[in-house]
Amino acid sequence: MRLTFWGTRGSLPKPGPKTLRYGGNTSCVQLVSDSGTLMILDCGTGAHALGQQLLEAPPARGHILVSHTHWDHIQGLPFFKPLFVPGNELDIYGPTGFGESLKEALAGQMQYAYFPVSLDALAAQVRFHDLVEGSFEVGDVLVRTRYLNHTALTLGYRLEVDGVSVVYACDHEPHSKKLATGQGEIGGQDRAHAEFLRDADLVIHDAQYTVSEYPSKAGWGHSTAEYAVRLCRAVGVKRLALTHHDPMREDEDIDRLMSALKTGTEDDRTLEIFPAAEGHSIELTVERAARAKPTSPEASALRVAGTPAGHTLLLGLTKPPEIQTIAEAARADDVDVVECSGVDEILQRCVQVLPSLVMLDGDPAGLDVCQAIRALDDQHARDVPIIMVASEARVAECVTDWLVSPFTVEYARTRMRAWLIRTECRWVRAPLPEDEAARLSALRELGILDTATEERFDRITRLLAAVLDVPVSLLSLVDQDRQWFKSRVGLSVGETSREASFCAHAILESEPLVVSDTLNEDRFADNPLVRDHPHLRFYAGCPVSLPDGHRIGTLCAIDTRPRELTDDQLQLLRDLTAVVEGELSRSG
Ligand SMILES: [Zn+2]
Ligand SMILES: [Zn+2]
């Protein structure tokens, strides 16, 4: 596997005579597996030069993993030439928060006020994928994701391919402020972060600050170089590339920092440390034949976070300023807050309201409450994430995580999103059909997308709703990132995202997909369309095929109650779908 640094600067591009050796462009790393899978980690301004190089050998097929949508990680995207070349295929992945997709966030910086070409007008075939924690495969590369500790929802990536593993962890602040300044034990979420790096052949880690600079930068969302070194040494990492260099850090400062870091005992020196330098390329190969086999992948990371509706936060804090900040953060995401005080009330409410999250004071009394919740004879109380709020994280078995005070509303909100997204989401985004590219061009050739309603289709959806006695029926066409409804009964919106689409599942098979009760199926139970409006409980969708076999969408029936379909009703759904197919061939 070959890895190349195209951008190593944090926060702001900083070209000039004093950043010549380590580079002035912001975050971008290229990784190519032995079999040729192209992965790009972040798209800061470094992506421009990478894009130019990729143009030399078109067409490009690649995968861009975005850690988060702060400017220094996406600013190169509008200038990444392969996006403008027809025939190129690019998949862009990144974390999502509640109710906003990666695509929407990226489209923001390409609005007319900032950039002349909109994200929708790119000539290459571009697909967007929303990610949460978990894993997924891209070609021969296994990708694992984990939330980092940053001021925005941010993912770290662990890539395993060709027997080697590389971790990219930008931007990340130590959870423990003590640890950031080189003291204390590695515990809690810092331990979990260290485990994510364990035994990696290369870790590329945020090292924007040093221990002496950190006190005035606490809460800005970045690591100290010393923290990255300490964690990597603790978990057997082989090489560490320090990156996200502060814009104020000149080449000579980086040299000085490196010589200061390279002290230590002989044992410590088994970790090779170097500063990431723009243009630097490394070949990573398997050193020993008998390497540990990669462990089996976790749940799919290719999911979108649901909506905050229905989430309840049980707040058992006593300090008014903290209560206020957290309540404000919860309100911003429409999370319901139940305030309570005293052990008895907290325990009682915990069983009554089934909160998605509990927050308690991190003092010894709070820890007692935490233990009492875990001791309740109630499965929900045993599983619910419990967050302790304190000035320093400590190690305690019963605690899920610590929120270290003082904190801002935005920071509390980011952490809360990560905790809530971690607890939900069993549902799965539909995989792409094998004929996806040809399917999409067949759908577009029909010229039906975004056209006006037509009676010949509306009478079919009306009929379906009437004969099956369902409140909603749709003729849904599955486009690249959305499902668009050519005809709809009982639904006010004209399209919804493909991420949560049931029809995207239905077009994978030639037979109708019938889900009698969405709550009984793992892949649908937490789907946003089930959890939130329109509270879908029943779905029956028959794929609509073109004569050449491409399944472009479905005719579907939806209810808010669980249902069973008789064989006759199922046949009727098939028959009406055949009528739709007949109409479509007439328009062609
Ligand atoms: Zn950054
Ligand atoms: Zn950032």
Coordinates of C-alpha atoms and ligand atoms in Angstrom, one line a residue:
M1 CA 0.0 0.0 0.0
R2 CA 1.3 3.4 -0.9
L3 CA 0.5 6.5 1.1
T4 CA 1.1 10.1 0.2
F5 CA 0.7 13.3 2.1
W6 CA -0.8 16.1 0.0
G7 CA -1.8 18.5 2.8
T8 CA -0.5 18.5 6.4
R9 CA -1.4 22.0 7.7
G10 CA -4.2 22.5 10.2
S11 CA -6.9 25.2 10.3
L12 CA -5.5 27.5 7.5
P13 CA -3.4 27.1 4.4
K14 CA 0.0 28.6 5.1
P15 CA 2.2 28.7 2.1
G16 CA 5.5 30.6 2.3
P17 CA 9.2 30.4 2.7
K18 CA 8.9 29.2 6.3
T19 CA 6.6 26.3 5.6
L20 CA 8.4 24.9 2.6
R21 CA 9.6 21.6 4.0
Y22 CA 6.5 20.5 5.9
G23 CA 4.0 22.2 3.6
G24 CA 1.3 24.9 3.7
N25 CA -1.7 23.0 2.3
T26 CA -4.5 21.8 4.6
S27 CA -5.3 18.2 5.3
C28 CA -5.3 15.6 2.5
V29 CA -3.8 12.1 2.4
Q30 CA -3.9 9.6 -0.5
L31 CA -3.8 5.9 0.0
V32 CA -3.6 3.4 -2.9
S33 CA -3.9 -0.4 -2.1
D34 CA -1.7 -2.9 -4.0
S35 CA -4.7 -3.7 -6.2
G36 CA -5.3 -0.1 -7.0
T37 CA -8.2 1.0 -4.7
L38 CA -7.8 4.7 -4.3
M39 CA -8.8 6.2 -0.9
I40 CA -8.5 9.9 -0.1
L41 CA -8.6 11.1 3.5
D42 CA -9.9 14.6 3.8
C43 CA -10.1 17.2 1.0
G44 CA -8.2 20.3 2.3
T45 CA -6.4 22.5 -0.1
G46 CA -3.8 19.7 -0.6
A47 CA -6.5 17.9 -2.7
H48 CA -5.9 20.4 -5.6
A49 CA -2.4 19.0 -6.4
L50 CA -3.6 15.4 -5.9
G51 CA -6.5 16.1 -8.4
Q52 CA -4.1 17.4 -11.0
Q53 CA -2.0 14.3 -10.7
L54 CA -5.0 12.0 -11.0
L55 CA -6.0 13.7 -14.2
E56 CA -2.9 12.2 -15.8
A57 CA -4.4 8.7 -15.8
P58 CA -8.2 9.0 -16.2
P59 CA -10.8 7.9 -15.6
A60 CA -10.5 8.1 -11.8
R61 CA -12.5 5.8 -9.5
G62 CA -12.0 6.8 -5.9
H63 CA -13.3 7.1 -2.4
I64 CA -13.0 10.3 -0.4
L65 CA -13.4 9.9 3.4
V66 CA -14.1 13.3 5.0
S67 CA -13.4 13.5 8.8
H68 CA -15.7 16.5 9.3
T69 CA -16.8 19.5 7.3
H70 CA -14.6 22.2 8.9
W71 CA -13.1 24.2 6.1
D72 CA -9.5 23.0 6.4
H73 CA -10.8 19.5 5.6
I74 CA -13.1 20.2 2.6
Q75 CA -11.8 23.4 1.1
G76 CA -10.0 21.6 -1.7
L77 CA -13.1 19.7 -2.8
P78 CA -14.5 22.4 -5.2
F79 CA -11.0 22.5 -6.8
F80 CA -10.6 18.8 -7.0
K81 CA -10.5 18.5 -10.8
P82 CA -11.6 14.8 -11.1
L83 CA -15.0 15.8 -10.0
F84 CA -15.4 17.8 -13.2
V85 CA -14.5 15.0 -15.6
P86 CA -17.3 12.9 -17.1
G87 CA -16.6 9.2 -16.7
N88 CA -15.0 9.6 -13.3
E89 CA -16.7 7.9 -10.4
L90 CA -16.2 9.2 -6.8
D91 CA -17.8 8.2 -3.6
I92 CA -17.7 10.7 -0.8
Y93 CA -18.2 9.6 2.8
G94 CA -18.5 11.6 6.0
P95 CA -20.2 11.8 9.4
T96 CA -23.7 13.2 9.7
G97 CA -25.5 14.8 12.6
F98 CA -29.2 14.9 13.1
G99 CA -31.3 15.9 10.1
E100 CA -28.4 17.2 8.0
S101 CA -26.7 15.0 5.4
L102 CA -23.1 15.1 4.3
K103 CA -24.2 16.3 0.9
E104 CA -26.0 19.3 2.3
A105 CA -23.0 20.3 4.4
L106 CA -20.7 20.1 1.4
A107 CA -23.2 21.8 -0.9
G108 CA -23.0 24.8 1.5
Q109 CA -19.5 25.9 0.5
M110 CA -20.5 25.6 -3.1
Q111 CA -23.4 27.9 -3.0
Y112 CA -23.5 30.7 -5.5
A113 CA -22.2 33.3 -3.1
Y114 CA -19.0 31.3 -2.6
F115 CA -18.4 29.3 -5.7
P116 CA -19.6 29.4 -9.4
V117 CA -20.4 25.7 -9.8
S118 CA -23.0 24.0 -7.6
L119 CA -22.4 20.5 -6.1
D120 CA -25.3 19.2 -8.3
A121 CA -23.6 20.3 -11.5
L122 CA -20.5 18.2 -11.2
A123 CA -19.7 16.2 -14.3
A124 CA -18.4 13.1 -12.6
Q125 CA -20.6 10.5 -11.1
V126 CA -20.6 11.4 -7.4
R127 CA -22.3 9.4 -4.6
F128 CA -22.6 10.6 -1.1
H129 CA -22.6 8.3 1.9
D130 CA -23.5 9.3 5.5
L131 CA -21.5 7.6 8.2
V132 CA -21.9 6.8 11.8
E133 CA -19.6 4.5 13.9
G134 CA -19.0 1.0 12.6
S135 CA -17.3 -0.4 9.6
F136 CA -17.7 -1.0 5.9
E137 CA -15.8 -2.3 2.9
V138 CA -14.6 -0.4 -0.1
G139 CA -13.0 -2.8 -2.6
D140 CA -10.3 -4.6 -0.7
V141 CA -10.1 -2.0 2.1
L142 CA -11.9 -2.5 5.4
V143 CA -12.8 0.9 6.9
R144 CA -13.6 1.3 10.6
T145 CA -14.9 4.6 11.9
R146 CA -14.9 6.1 15.4
Y147 CA -16.1 9.4 16.7
L148 CA -13.2 11.7 17.7
N149 CA -13.4 14.4 20.4
H150 CA -13.8 17.6 18.4
T151 CA -16.0 20.7 18.4
A152 CA -18.0 19.3 15.4
L153 CA -19.1 15.7 14.9
T154 CA -15.9 14.1 13.5
L155 CA -14.9 10.6 12.5
G156 CA -11.5 9.0 12.7
Y157 CA -10.8 6.3 10.1
R158 CA -8.9 3.0 10.5
L159 CA -8.1 1.4 7.1
E160 CA -7.0 -2.2 6.8
V161 CA -5.7 -3.5 3.5
D162 CA -2.8 -5.6 2.2
G163 CA -2.1 -6.8 5.7
V164 CA -1.4 -3.4 7.1
S165 CA -3.4 -0.9 9.0
V166 CA -3.4 2.9 8.9
V167 CA -5.4 5.2 11.3
Y168 CA -6.2 8.8 10.4
A169 CA -7.3 10.8 13.5
C170 CA -7.8 14.5 12.7
D171 CA -9.2 16.6 14.5
H172 CA -9.1 15.2 18.1
E173 CA -8.7 16.7 21.5
P174 CA -7.8 14.5 24.5
H175 CA -10.9 13.8 26.6
S176 CA -8.8 14.2 29.7
K177 CA -7.3 17.7 30.1
K178 CA -4.6 16.2 32.4
L179 CA -3.6 13.7 29.7
A180 CA -3.4 16.6 27.2
T181 CA -0.6 18.1 29.3
G182 CA 1.2 14.8 29.8
Q183 CA -0.1 13.8 33.2
G184 CA -2.5 11.2 34.5
E185 CA -3.5 7.8 33.4
I186 CA -5.0 6.8 30.0
G187 CA -8.6 5.9 30.9
G188 CA -12.2 6.2 29.8
Q189 CA -12.7 7.5 26.3
D190 CA -9.0 8.2 25.9
R191 CA -8.4 4.5 26.5
A192 CA -11.1 3.7 23.9
H193 CA -9.4 6.1 21.4
A194 CA -6.1 4.4 22.1
E195 CA -7.7 1.0 21.4
F196 CA -8.8 2.3 18.0
L197 CA -5.1 3.0 17.2
R198 CA -3.9 -0.4 18.6
D199 CA -1.1 -2.1 16.7
A200 CA -1.5 0.1 13.7
D201 CA 1.4 0.2 11.2
L202 CA 0.9 3.9 10.8
V203 CA -1.1 6.4 12.8
I204 CA -1.6 9.9 11.3
H205 CA -2.6 12.0 14.3
D206 CA -3.6 15.5 15.0
A207 CA -0.7 17.2 16.8
Q208 CA -1.6 20.9 16.5
Y209 CA -0.3 21.9 19.9
T210 CA 2.4 21.1 22.4
V211 CA 2.0 20.5 26.2
S212 CA 3.1 24.0 26.9
E213 CA 0.7 25.6 24.4
Y214 CA -2.3 23.5 25.4
P215 CA -3.5 25.4 28.5
S216 CA -4.5 28.4 26.4
K217 CA -6.0 26.2 23.6
A218 CA -8.1 23.8 25.8
G219 CA -11.5 23.2 24.2
W220 CA -10.4 24.1 20.7
G221 CA -10.6 20.5 19.6
H222 CA -7.0 19.5 19.1
S223 CA -4.3 17.2 20.5
T224 CA -0.9 17.9 21.8
A225 CA 2.0 16.0 20.1
E226 CA 2.9 14.5 23.4
Y227 CA -0.5 13.0 23.8
A228 CA -0.4 11.4 20.4
V229 CA 3.1 9.9 21.2
R230 CA 2.0 8.7 24.6
L231 CA -1.1 6.9 23.3
C232 CA 0.7 5.3 20.3
R233 CA 3.5 4.0 22.6
A234 CA 0.9 2.5 24.9
V235 CA -0.8 0.4 22.3
G236 CA 2.1 -0.8 20.1
V237 CA 1.7 1.5 17.2
K238 CA 4.7 1.2 14.8
R239 CA 4.9 4.6 13.2
L240 CA 3.3 7.9 14.0
A241 CA 3.0 10.8 11.6
L242 CA 2.3 14.0 13.4
T243 CA 0.1 16.3 11.3
H244 CA -2.4 19.2 11.3
H245 CA 0.6 21.5 12.0
D246 CA -0.5 24.7 13.5
P247 CA -0.4 27.6 11.0
M248 CA 2.0 29.4 13.4
R249 CA 4.4 26.5 13.4
E250 CA 7.3 27.1 11.0
D251 CA 9.6 24.4 9.6
E252 CA 12.2 25.1 12.3
D253 CA 9.7 24.9 15.1
I254 CA 8.6 21.5 13.8
D255 CA 12.3 20.3 13.8
R256 CA 12.7 21.5 17.4
L257 CA 9.5 19.8 18.5
M258 CA 10.6 16.5 16.9
S259 CA 14.0 16.4 18.6
A260 CA 12.2 17.1 21.9
L261 CA 9.8 14.2 21.3
K262 CA 12.4 11.7 20.3
T263 CA 13.9 11.4 23.8
G264 CA 12.9 8.6 26.1
T265 CA 14.1 5.1 27.0
E266 CA 15.3 2.5 24.5
D267 CA 11.9 0.9 24.8
D268 CA 10.1 4.1 23.8
R269 CA 12.1 4.3 20.6
T270 CA 10.4 1.3 19.0
L271 CA 7.8 3.9 17.9
E272 CA 9.0 5.7 14.9
I273 CA 7.8 9.4 15.0
F274 CA 8.0 11.8 12.1
P275 CA 6.3 15.0 11.0
A276 CA 3.9 14.6 8.1
A277 CA 5.4 16.5 5.2
E278 CA 3.6 17.6 2.0
G279 CA 4.7 15.5 -0.9
H280 CA 6.2 12.7 1.3
S281 CA 5.2 9.2 0.1
I282 CA 5.6 6.0 2.0
E283 CA 5.3 2.3 1.0
L284 CA 3.7 0.2 3.7
T285 CA 4.3 -3.5 3.5
V286 CA 3.7 -6.5 5.8
E287 CA 6.8 -7.1 7.8
R288 CA 6.0 -10.5 9.1
A289 CA 4.2 -13.2 7.3
A290 CA 2.2 -14.4 10.3
R291 CA 0.2 -11.3 11.2
A292 CA -3.0 -11.3 13.2
K293 CA -6.0 -11.7 11.0
P294 CA -8.2 -8.7 11.0
T295 CA -11.1 -9.1 13.4
S296 CA -14.6 -9.3 12.0
P297 CA -16.2 -6.0 11.1
E298 CA -18.7 -4.3 13.4
A299 CA -22.1 -3.0 12.4
S300 CA -22.3 -1.1 9.1
A301 CA -21.1 2.5 9.3
L302 CA -23.1 3.3 6.2
R303 CA -26.1 4.7 8.0
V304 CA -27.5 8.1 8.6
A305 CA -28.3 9.4 12.1
G306 CA -32.0 9.4 12.8
T307 CA -33.8 12.4 14.2
P308 CA -33.6 13.7 17.7
A309 CA -37.4 13.4 18.1
G310 CA -38.3 10.8 20.6
H311 CA -34.9 11.1 22.4
T312 CA -35.2 12.0 26.1
L313 CA -32.3 13.3 28.3
L314 CA -32.7 12.7 32.0
L315 CA -30.8 15.5 33.7
G316 CA -29.8 14.8 37.3
L317 CA -27.4 17.7 37.7
T318 CA -27.3 20.2 40.5
K319 CA -25.2 23.2 39.2
P320 CA -27.5 25.7 37.5
P321 CA -24.9 26.9 34.9
E322 CA -24.3 23.3 33.7
I323 CA -28.0 22.5 33.6
Q324 CA -28.6 25.6 31.5
T325 CA -25.8 24.9 29.0
I326 CA -26.8 21.3 28.6
A327 CA -30.5 22.1 28.3
E328 CA -29.7 24.7 25.6
A329 CA -27.6 22.1 23.7
A330 CA -30.5 19.6 23.9
R331 CA -33.0 22.1 22.8
A332 CA -30.9 22.9 19.7
D333 CA -31.4 19.3 18.6
D334 CA -35.0 19.0 19.8
V335 CA -34.0 16.5 22.5
D336 CA -36.6 16.4 25.3
V337 CA -35.1 17.2 28.7
V338 CA -36.5 15.8 32.0
E339 CA -34.9 17.5 35.0
C340 CA -35.0 15.7 38.3
S341 CA -33.1 15.8 41.6
G342 CA -32.5 13.4 44.4
V343 CA -31.7 9.7 44.1
D344 CA -35.3 8.5 44.5
E345 CA -36.7 10.8 41.7
I346 CA -33.8 10.0 39.4
L347 CA -34.3 6.2 39.8
Q348 CA -38.1 6.5 39.4
R349 CA -37.9 8.6 36.3
C350 CA -35.2 6.4 34.8
V351 CA -37.7 3.5 34.7
Q352 CA -40.7 5.7 33.8
V353 CA -39.5 7.8 30.9
L354 CA -37.0 5.3 29.5
P355 CA -34.4 8.1 28.7
S356 CA -31.9 7.7 25.8
L357 CA -29.3 9.4 27.9
V358 CA -28.7 10.2 31.6
M359 CA -26.4 12.9 32.9
L360 CA -25.3 13.1 36.5
D361 CA -22.9 15.1 38.7
G362 CA -19.5 13.4 38.6
D363 CA -18.9 13.6 42.3
P364 CA -18.9 10.6 44.7
A365 CA -22.6 11.1 45.4
G366 CA -23.3 11.1 41.7
L367 CA -21.3 7.9 41.2
D368 CA -23.5 6.3 43.9
V369 CA -26.6 7.3 41.9
C370 CA -25.0 5.9 38.8
Q371 CA -24.4 2.5 40.5
A372 CA -28.0 2.5 41.9
I373 CA -29.4 3.0 38.3
R374 CA -27.3 0.0 37.1
A375 CA -28.6 -2.1 40.0
L376 CA -32.2 -1.5 39.1
D377 CA -34.1 -4.6 38.0
D378 CA -34.7 -3.1 34.6
Q379 CA -32.9 -3.8 31.3
H380 CA -33.2 -0.3 30.0
A381 CA -31.6 1.1 33.2
R382 CA -28.7 -1.4 32.9
D383 CA -28.1 -0.4 29.2
V384 CA -28.8 3.4 29.1
P385 CA -25.7 5.5 28.5
I386 CA -24.8 7.5 31.7
I387 CA -22.6 10.5 31.4
M388 CA -20.9 12.1 34.4
V389 CA -20.2 15.9 34.3
A390 CA -17.0 16.8 36.2
S391 CA -13.8 18.8 35.9
E392 CA -11.8 15.6 35.3
A393 CA -12.7 12.2 34.0
R394 CA -12.1 9.3 36.3
V395 CA -12.2 5.5 35.8
A396 CA -15.5 4.0 36.9
E397 CA -17.0 0.8 35.5
C398 CA -20.7 1.9 35.6
V399 CA -20.1 5.2 33.7
T400 CA -20.4 5.3 30.0
D401 CA -18.5 8.6 29.5
W402 CA -17.5 11.9 31.1
L403 CA -18.3 15.4 30.0
V404 CA -15.4 17.5 31.2
S405 CA -16.4 21.0 32.4
P406 CA -16.3 23.8 31.6
F407 CA -17.8 23.3 28.2
T408 CA -19.6 25.3 25.6
V409 CA -23.1 24.7 24.3
E410 CA -21.7 23.6 20.9
Y411 CA -19.3 21.2 22.5
A412 CA -22.0 19.7 24.7
R413 CA -24.2 19.4 21.6
T414 CA -21.5 17.6 19.6
R415 CA -20.9 15.1 22.4
M416 CA -24.6 14.5 22.9
R417 CA -25.1 13.8 19.3
A418 CA -22.3 11.2 19.4
W419 CA -23.8 9.5 22.4
L420 CA -27.3 9.5 21.0
I421 CA -26.2 8.3 17.6
R422 CA -24.2 5.5 19.2
T423 CA -27.2 4.2 21.1
E424 CA -29.6 4.2 18.2
C425 CA -29.3 3.0 14.6
R426 CA -29.6 -0.6 14.0
W427 CA -31.2 0.2 10.6
V428 CA -29.2 -0.3 7.5
R429 CA -29.0 1.8 4.3
A430 CA -29.8 -0.3 1.3
P431 CA -26.7 -1.4 -0.7
L432 CA -26.4 -0.2 -4.3
P433 CA -27.8 -2.6 -6.9
E434 CA -25.2 -4.2 -9.1
D435 CA -26.5 -2.4 -12.2
E436 CA -26.6 0.9 -10.4
A437 CA -24.8 3.0 -13.1
A438 CA -26.8 1.5 -16.0
R439 CA -30.0 1.6 -13.9
L440 CA -29.6 5.4 -13.2
S441 CA -28.9 6.2 -16.9
A442 CA -32.0 4.1 -17.9
L443 CA -34.1 6.1 -15.3
R444 CA -32.7 9.4 -16.6
E445 CA -33.4 8.5 -20.2
L446 CA -37.0 8.1 -19.4
G447 CA -37.1 11.8 -18.8
I448 CA -39.7 11.4 -16.1
L449 CA -37.9 12.7 -13.1
D450 CA -39.2 16.1 -11.8
T451 CA -42.0 16.2 -14.3
A452 CA -45.6 17.2 -13.4
T453 CA -48.2 14.7 -12.0
E454 CA -50.1 12.7 -14.6
E455 CA -53.6 11.3 -14.3
R456 CA -52.5 8.0 -15.9
F457 CA -50.2 7.3 -12.9
D458 CA -52.3 9.1 -10.2
R459 CA -55.3 6.8 -10.9
I460 CA -53.1 3.8 -10.2
T461 CA -51.9 5.0 -6.8
R462 CA -55.4 6.0 -5.9
L463 CA -56.6 2.6 -6.8
L464 CA -53.9 0.9 -4.8
A465 CA -54.6 3.0 -1.7
A466 CA -58.3 2.2 -2.0
V467 CA -58.1 -1.5 -2.6
L468 CA -55.5 -2.1 0.1
D469 CA -57.1 0.4 2.4
V470 CA -53.8 2.2 3.2
P471 CA -53.3 5.9 3.9
V472 CA -50.3 6.2 1.7
S473 CA -49.4 4.9 -1.8
L474 CA -46.6 6.0 -4.0
L475 CA -45.0 5.6 -7.4
S476 CA -41.4 6.1 -6.2
L477 CA -38.4 6.4 -8.5
V478 CA -35.1 5.7 -6.9
D479 CA -32.6 8.3 -8.1
Q480 CA -28.9 8.7 -7.1
D481 CA -29.4 10.3 -3.7
R482 CA -33.2 10.5 -3.4
Q483 CA -36.4 8.8 -4.1
W484 CA -38.7 11.0 -6.1
F485 CA -42.5 10.4 -6.2
K486 CA -44.1 10.6 -9.7
S487 CA -47.4 10.0 -8.0
R488 CA -48.4 10.1 -4.4
V489 CA -51.5 9.6 -2.2
G490 CA -51.5 10.7 1.4
L491 CA -48.0 12.2 1.5
S492 CA -47.1 15.9 1.4
V493 CA -43.5 15.7 0.4
G494 CA -42.4 15.1 -3.2
E495 CA -39.2 13.3 -2.4
T496 CA -37.1 11.9 0.4
S497 CA -33.5 11.0 0.9
R498 CA -32.3 7.6 -0.5
E499 CA -30.5 6.9 2.8
A500 CA -33.7 6.0 4.7
S501 CA -35.6 4.7 1.7
F502 CA -37.5 1.5 1.9
C503 CA -37.9 1.4 -1.9
A504 CA -34.1 1.4 -2.3
H505 CA -34.3 -2.0 -0.5
A506 CA -37.2 -3.1 -2.6
I507 CA -35.4 -2.6 -6.0
L508 CA -32.7 -5.1 -5.0
E509 CA -35.1 -8.0 -5.6
S510 CA -37.5 -8.8 -8.4
E511 CA -40.2 -9.9 -6.0
P512 CA -42.2 -7.4 -3.8
L513 CA -40.8 -6.5 -0.5
V514 CA -43.4 -6.8 2.3
V515 CA -42.6 -5.6 5.8
S516 CA -45.6 -6.4 8.0
D517 CA -44.3 -4.6 11.1
T518 CA -41.3 -2.4 10.7
L519 CA -40.6 -2.5 14.5
N520 CA -40.0 -6.3 14.2
E521 CA -37.2 -5.9 11.7
D522 CA -33.8 -4.8 12.8
R523 CA -32.9 -3.2 9.5
F524 CA -36.0 -1.0 9.6
A525 CA -36.9 -0.5 13.3
D526 CA -34.8 2.6 13.9
N527 CA -35.2 4.0 10.4
P528 CA -36.0 7.8 10.7
L529 CA -39.3 7.2 8.7
V530 CA -40.3 4.7 11.3
R531 CA -39.1 6.6 14.4
D532 CA -40.4 10.0 13.2
H533 CA -43.0 11.2 10.7
P534 CA -44.7 9.4 8.9
H535 CA -44.2 6.7 11.6
L536 CA -44.2 3.9 9.0
R537 CA -45.2 0.5 10.4
F538 CA -46.2 -1.4 7.2
Y539 CA -44.6 -1.3 3.8
A540 CA -45.3 -3.3 0.6
G541 CA -43.3 -2.3 -2.5
C542 CA -43.3 -4.0 -5.9
P543 CA -40.3 -3.1 -8.0
V544 CA -41.0 -1.3 -11.3
S545 CA -38.9 -2.8 -14.1
L546 CA -38.0 -1.5 -17.5
P547 CA -38.1 -3.9 -20.5
D548 CA -34.2 -4.2 -20.2
G549 CA -34.6 -5.4 -16.6
H550 CA -33.4 -2.3 -14.7
R551 CA -35.5 -1.8 -11.6
I552 CA -36.0 2.0 -11.4
G553 CA -38.4 2.3 -8.5
T554 CA -41.5 0.8 -6.9
L555 CA -45.2 1.0 -6.6
C556 CA -45.7 0.9 -2.9
A557 CA -48.3 0.9 -0.1
I558 CA -47.6 2.3 3.3
D559 CA -49.5 2.2 6.6
T560 CA -49.0 3.5 10.1
R561 CA -50.3 0.3 11.5
P562 CA -48.8 -3.2 11.2
R563 CA -50.5 -5.2 8.4
E564 CA -50.5 -8.5 6.7
L565 CA -51.1 -8.9 2.9
T566 CA -53.2 -11.8 1.6
D567 CA -52.0 -13.6 -1.6
D568 CA -54.8 -11.9 -3.5
Q569 CA -53.7 -8.5 -2.4
L570 CA -50.1 -9.2 -3.2
Q571 CA -51.1 -10.3 -6.7
L572 CA -53.1 -7.0 -7.1
L573 CA -50.0 -5.0 -6.2
R574 CA -48.1 -7.0 -8.9
D575 CA -50.8 -6.4 -11.4
L576 CA -51.0 -2.6 -10.8
T577 CA -47.2 -2.5 -11.1
A578 CA -47.5 -4.1 -14.5
V579 CA -49.9 -1.4 -15.5
V580 CA -47.4 1.2 -14.4
E581 CA -44.7 -0.6 -16.4
G582 CA -47.0 -0.5 -19.5
E583 CA -47.6 3.2 -19.1
L584 CA -43.8 3.8 -18.8
S585 CA -43.1 1.9 -22.0
R586 CA -45.8 4.0 -23.7
S587 CA -44.1 7.2 -22.7
G588 CA -40.7 5.9 -23.9
Ligands
ZN1 ZN -8.9 20.8 11.2
ZN2 ZN -11.9 20.8 12.8

